[in-house]
Amino acid sequence: MEKAATWGGCEVFLERGDITELEVDAIVNAANSGLRGGGGVDGAIHRKGGPAIAEECRRIIADLGRVPTGQAVITGAGRLRARYVIHAVGPVYGTDPQHEAELLASAYRHSLALAREHGLHSVAFPCISTGAYGYPADQACQIAVRTVREELEKHRAPKRVVFCTYTESDHKLYRRALGLEQE
């Protein structure tokens, strides 16, 4: 794990690997609005975390209905090393061009707000909406870094944020966006 920055007194790290292996208070899931556990990071979190996560997700959907795009909810983490999973629903690229950047930023803001509300000290983010939802990785990276920086400088919590990338190409995008590498 590489330290990338300190924003608002909070440490920001970059990690390339499997987000389900991180020991943090919460990992963020790039979820769908039905919290059903799909492919990519969503499927990996549900598989490794076990049935407890899916059961909590079913209860949330039964109580509240589908999670709107740009929003997030929190569950326990089942068998994961993290204590919680924050399920953030990012936009499907191309379905709402005028609002999708704001919806993606909102998913990051709501995730950090849940972390603060639950007194969490560390949270790890995957690349939200860039897999099956098709958001261009370079644009999504810029939105993620800018939004997290603004939130940490404004609220000074959580104390540690990790951007966890899975692919080498995403890792390079985040290294550049975080000022760890020149273009």
mmCIF file of C-alpha atoms in Angstrom:
data_model
loop_
_atom_site.group_PDB
_atom_site.id
_atom_site.type_symbol
_atom_site.label_atom_id
_atom_site.label_comp_id
_atom_site.label_asym_id
_atom_site.label_seq_id
_atom_site.Cartn_x
_atom_site.Cartn_y
_atom_site.Cartn_z
ATOM 1 C CA MET A 1 0.000 0.000 0.000
ATOM 2 C CA GLU A 2 1.381 3.352 -1.038
ATOM 3 C CA LYS A 3 0.646 6.591 0.795
ATOM 4 C CA ALA A 4 -0.579 9.087 -1.767
ATOM 5 C CA ALA A 5 -1.672 12.213 0.100
ATOM 6 C CA THR A 6 -2.951 13.817 3.261
ATOM 7 C CA TRP A 7 -6.176 15.770 2.794
ATOM 8 C CA GLY A 8 -7.912 17.488 5.688
ATOM 9 C CA GLY A 9 -5.653 15.624 8.088
ATOM 10 C CA CYS A 10 -6.764 12.294 6.580
ATOM 11 C CA GLU A 11 -4.335 9.874 4.991
ATOM 12 C CA VAL A 12 -5.017 8.667 1.444
ATOM 13 C CA PHE A 13 -3.486 5.466 0.109
ATOM 14 C CA LEU A 14 -3.377 3.662 -3.216
ATOM 15 C CA GLU A 15 -3.425 -0.131 -3.381
ATOM 16 C CA ARG A 16 -3.509 -2.471 -6.341
ATOM 17 C CA GLY A 17 -5.198 -5.756 -5.503
ATOM 18 C CA ASP A 18 -8.317 -7.439 -4.215
ATOM 19 C CA ILE A 19 -10.472 -5.073 -2.151
ATOM 20 C CA THR A 20 -12.040 -8.044 -0.342
ATOM 21 C CA GLU A 21 -8.665 -8.757 1.290
ATOM 22 C CA LEU A 22 -8.207 -5.312 2.853
ATOM 23 C CA GLU A 23 -8.372 -4.861 6.610
ATOM 24 C CA VAL A 24 -10.314 -1.621 6.901
ATOM 25 C CA ASP A 25 -13.439 -0.626 8.765
ATOM 26 C CA ALA A 26 -15.458 -0.657 5.520
ATOM 27 C CA ILE A 27 -15.039 -1.539 1.896
ATOM 28 C CA VAL A 28 -17.240 0.117 -0.684
ATOM 29 C CA ASN A 29 -19.114 -2.104 -3.094
ATOM 30 C CA ALA A 30 -19.906 -0.943 -6.622
ATOM 31 C CA ALA A 31 -23.477 -2.161 -6.197
ATOM 32 C CA ASN A 32 -26.571 -2.324 -8.351
ATOM 33 C CA SER A 33 -29.782 -0.659 -7.172
ATOM 34 C CA GLY A 34 -31.324 -3.999 -6.197
ATOM 35 C CA LEU A 35 -28.266 -4.966 -4.078
ATOM 36 C CA ARG A 36 -28.359 -8.381 -5.735
ATOM 37 C CA GLY A 37 -24.659 -9.108 -6.087
ATOM 38 C CA GLY A 38 -23.700 -9.085 -9.730
ATOM 39 C CA GLY A 39 -20.330 -9.424 -11.432
ATOM 40 C CA GLY A 40 -16.982 -7.748 -10.862
ATOM 41 C CA VAL A 41 -16.267 -6.330 -7.426
ATOM 42 C CA ASP A 42 -19.947 -6.700 -6.436
ATOM 43 C CA GLY A 43 -19.903 -10.436 -7.102
ATOM 44 C CA ALA A 44 -16.530 -10.874 -5.390
ATOM 45 C CA ILE A 45 -17.757 -9.111 -2.241
ATOM 46 C CA HIS A 46 -20.931 -11.195 -2.083
ATOM 47 C CA ARG A 47 -19.057 -14.475 -2.727
ATOM 48 C CA LYS A 48 -16.299 -13.855 -0.173
ATOM 49 C CA GLY A 49 -18.548 -12.199 2.389
ATOM 50 C CA GLY A 50 -21.037 -15.063 2.338
ATOM 51 C CA PRO A 51 -24.811 -15.201 2.692
ATOM 52 C CA ALA A 52 -25.027 -12.749 5.608
ATOM 53 C CA ILE A 53 -24.417 -9.809 3.246
ATOM 54 C CA ALA A 54 -27.083 -10.950 0.778
ATOM 55 C CA GLU A 55 -29.567 -11.439 3.610
ATOM 56 C CA GLU A 56 -28.999 -7.903 4.927
ATOM 57 C CA CYS A 57 -29.320 -6.570 1.388
ATOM 58 C CA ARG A 58 -32.656 -8.387 0.943
ATOM 59 C CA ARG A 59 -33.951 -6.823 4.172
ATOM 60 C CA ILE A 60 -32.882 -3.343 3.058
ATOM 61 C CA ILE A 61 -34.642 -3.744 -0.302
ATOM 62 C CA ALA A 62 -37.767 -5.121 1.418
ATOM 63 C CA ASP A 63 -37.825 -2.142 3.806
ATOM 64 C CA LEU A 64 -36.692 0.709 1.567
ATOM 65 C CA GLY A 65 -37.016 -0.467 -2.017
ATOM 66 C CA ARG A 66 -34.308 -0.105 -4.631
ATOM 67 C CA VAL A 67 -31.340 2.096 -3.783
ATOM 68 C CA PRO A 68 -31.356 5.172 -6.052
ATOM 69 C CA THR A 69 -28.363 5.872 -8.263
ATOM 70 C CA GLY A 70 -25.896 8.088 -6.415
ATOM 71 C CA GLN A 71 -26.935 6.768 -2.992
ATOM 72 C CA ALA A 72 -25.411 4.181 -0.655
ATOM 73 C CA VAL A 73 -26.434 1.850 2.183
ATOM 74 C CA ILE A 74 -24.359 -0.057 4.742
ATOM 75 C CA THR A 75 -24.386 -3.696 5.858
ATOM 76 C CA GLY A 76 -22.185 -5.941 7.898
ATOM 77 C CA ALA A 77 -19.298 -7.590 6.058
ATOM 78 C CA GLY A 78 -19.988 -11.259 6.743
ATOM 79 C CA ARG A 79 -16.760 -13.242 6.375
ATOM 80 C CA LEU A 80 -14.715 -10.346 4.950
ATOM 81 C CA ARG A 81 -11.804 -8.789 6.846
ATOM 82 C CA ALA A 82 -13.624 -5.451 6.859
ATOM 83 C CA ARG A 83 -16.321 -4.805 9.447
ATOM 84 C CA TYR A 84 -18.821 -3.249 7.030
ATOM 85 C CA VAL A 85 -19.699 -3.033 3.365
ATOM 86 C CA ILE A 86 -20.989 0.250 1.987
ATOM 87 C CA HIS A 87 -23.030 -0.502 -1.122
ATOM 88 C CA ALA A 88 -22.760 2.529 -3.442
ATOM 89 C CA VAL A 89 -24.878 2.672 -6.593
ATOM 90 C CA GLY A 90 -23.073 4.470 -9.391
ATOM 91 C CA PRO A 91 -24.579 5.444 -12.738
ATOM 92 C CA VAL A 92 -24.679 3.359 -15.880
ATOM 93 C CA TYR A 93 -22.672 5.398 -18.381
ATOM 94 C CA GLY A 94 -24.686 6.886 -21.218
ATOM 95 C CA THR A 95 -28.133 6.606 -19.613
ATOM 96 C CA ASP A 96 -28.225 10.142 -18.161
ATOM 97 C CA PRO A 97 -25.373 12.143 -19.770
ATOM 98 C CA GLN A 98 -26.338 15.447 -18.155
ATOM 99 C CA HIS A 99 -26.256 14.046 -14.621
ATOM 100 C CA GLU A 100 -23.998 11.002 -14.559
ATOM 101 C CA ALA A 101 -20.860 12.807 -13.331
ATOM 102 C CA GLU A 102 -22.825 14.267 -10.421
ATOM 103 C CA LEU A 103 -24.432 10.885 -9.703
ATOM 104 C CA LEU A 104 -21.010 9.230 -9.572
ATOM 105 C CA ALA A 105 -19.683 11.951 -7.252
ATOM 106 C CA SER A 106 -22.800 11.522 -5.114
ATOM 107 C CA ALA A 107 -22.086 7.796 -4.694
ATOM 108 C CA TYR A 108 -18.661 8.683 -3.254
ATOM 109 C CA ARG A 109 -20.095 11.445 -1.025
ATOM 110 C CA HIS A 110 -22.849 9.214 0.343
ATOM 111 C CA SER A 111 -20.336 6.440 1.045
ATOM 112 C CA LEU A 112 -18.135 8.798 3.044
ATOM 113 C CA ALA A 113 -21.168 10.203 4.873
ATOM 114 C CA LEU A 114 -22.150 6.680 5.960
ATOM 115 C CA ALA A 115 -18.593 6.055 7.138
ATOM 116 C CA ARG A 116 -18.735 9.223 9.238
ATOM 117 C CA GLU A 117 -22.217 8.426 10.606
ATOM 118 C CA HIS A 118 -20.988 5.023 11.768
ATOM 119 C CA GLY A 119 -17.770 6.390 13.277
ATOM 120 C CA LEU A 120 -15.561 4.462 10.867
ATOM 121 C CA HIS A 121 -11.891 5.386 10.682
ATOM 122 C CA SER A 122 -10.928 3.668 7.420
ATOM 123 C CA VAL A 123 -12.703 2.992 4.139
ATOM 124 C CA ALA A 124 -11.557 1.492 0.837
ATOM 125 C CA PHE A 125 -13.051 2.360 -2.559
ATOM 126 C CA PRO A 126 -13.005 0.339 -5.763
ATOM 127 C CA CYS A 127 -13.430 1.988 -9.168
ATOM 128 C CA ILE A 128 -17.196 2.620 -9.076
ATOM 129 C CA SER A 129 -19.192 2.294 -12.330
ATOM 130 C CA THR A 130 -16.192 1.503 -14.552
ATOM 131 C CA GLY A 131 -16.854 -2.210 -15.075
ATOM 132 C CA ALA A 132 -20.197 -3.423 -16.399
ATOM 133 C CA TYR A 133 -21.634 0.095 -16.035
ATOM 134 C CA GLY A 134 -19.176 1.335 -18.659
ATOM 135 C CA TYR A 135 -18.067 4.644 -17.157
ATOM 136 C CA PRO A 136 -14.772 5.659 -18.817
ATOM 137 C CA ALA A 137 -12.076 4.856 -16.269
ATOM 138 C CA ASP A 138 -10.122 8.092 -16.768
ATOM 139 C CA GLN A 139 -13.199 10.253 -16.149
ATOM 140 C CA ALA A 140 -14.397 8.133 -13.213
ATOM 141 C CA CYS A 141 -10.945 8.319 -11.621
ATOM 142 C CA GLN A 142 -10.893 12.123 -11.802
ATOM 143 C CA ILE A 143 -14.379 12.326 -10.265
ATOM 144 C CA ALA A 144 -13.443 9.885 -7.484
ATOM 145 C CA VAL A 145 -10.227 11.645 -6.515
ATOM 146 C CA ARG A 146 -11.736 15.141 -6.668
ATOM 147 C CA THR A 147 -14.847 14.173 -4.684
ATOM 148 C CA VAL A 148 -12.973 12.279 -1.974
ATOM 149 C CA ARG A 149 -10.504 15.141 -1.599
ATOM 150 C CA GLU A 150 -13.317 17.700 -1.240
ATOM 151 C CA GLU A 151 -15.110 15.545 1.337
ATOM 152 C CA LEU A 152 -12.013 14.868 3.421
ATOM 153 C CA GLU A 153 -11.000 18.517 3.426
ATOM 154 C CA LYS A 154 -14.523 19.527 4.422
ATOM 155 C CA HIS A 155 -15.279 16.882 7.079
ATOM 156 C CA ARG A 156 -11.818 15.623 8.159
ATOM 157 C CA ALA A 157 -13.088 12.034 8.356
ATOM 158 C CA PRO A 158 -12.660 9.161 7.945
ATOM 159 C CA LYS A 159 -9.006 9.274 8.917
ATOM 160 C CA ARG A 160 -7.832 6.798 6.244
ATOM 161 C CA VAL A 161 -9.097 6.266 2.695
ATOM 162 C CA VAL A 162 -7.753 3.669 0.285
ATOM 163 C CA PHE A 163 -8.315 3.740 -3.461
ATOM 164 C CA CYS A 164 -8.065 0.059 -4.388
ATOM 165 C CA THR A 165 -7.576 -0.701 -8.064
ATOM 166 C CA TYR A 166 -7.680 -4.127 -9.607
ATOM 167 C CA THR A 167 -6.135 -3.577 -13.028
ATOM 168 C CA GLU A 168 -2.753 -2.121 -13.893
ATOM 169 C CA SER A 169 -4.376 0.433 -16.212
ATOM 170 C CA ASP A 170 -6.654 1.723 -13.424
ATOM 171 C CA HIS A 171 -3.715 1.786 -11.029
ATOM 172 C CA LYS A 172 -1.761 4.004 -13.437
ATOM 173 C CA LEU A 173 -4.737 6.372 -13.779
ATOM 174 C CA TYR A 174 -4.946 6.764 -9.993
ATOM 175 C CA ARG A 175 -1.179 7.188 -9.647
ATOM 176 C CA ARG A 176 -1.357 10.117 -12.073
ATOM 177 C CA ALA A 177 -4.504 11.596 -10.537
ATOM 178 C CA LEU A 178 -2.946 11.420 -7.061
ATOM 179 C CA GLY A 179 0.296 13.023 -8.238
ATOM 180 C CA LEU A 180 2.400 9.902 -7.695
ATOM 181 C CA GLU A 181 3.461 9.701 -11.331
ATOM 182 C CA GLN A 182 3.954 12.189 -14.114
ATOM 183 C CA GLU A 183 2.054 11.796 -17.374
#
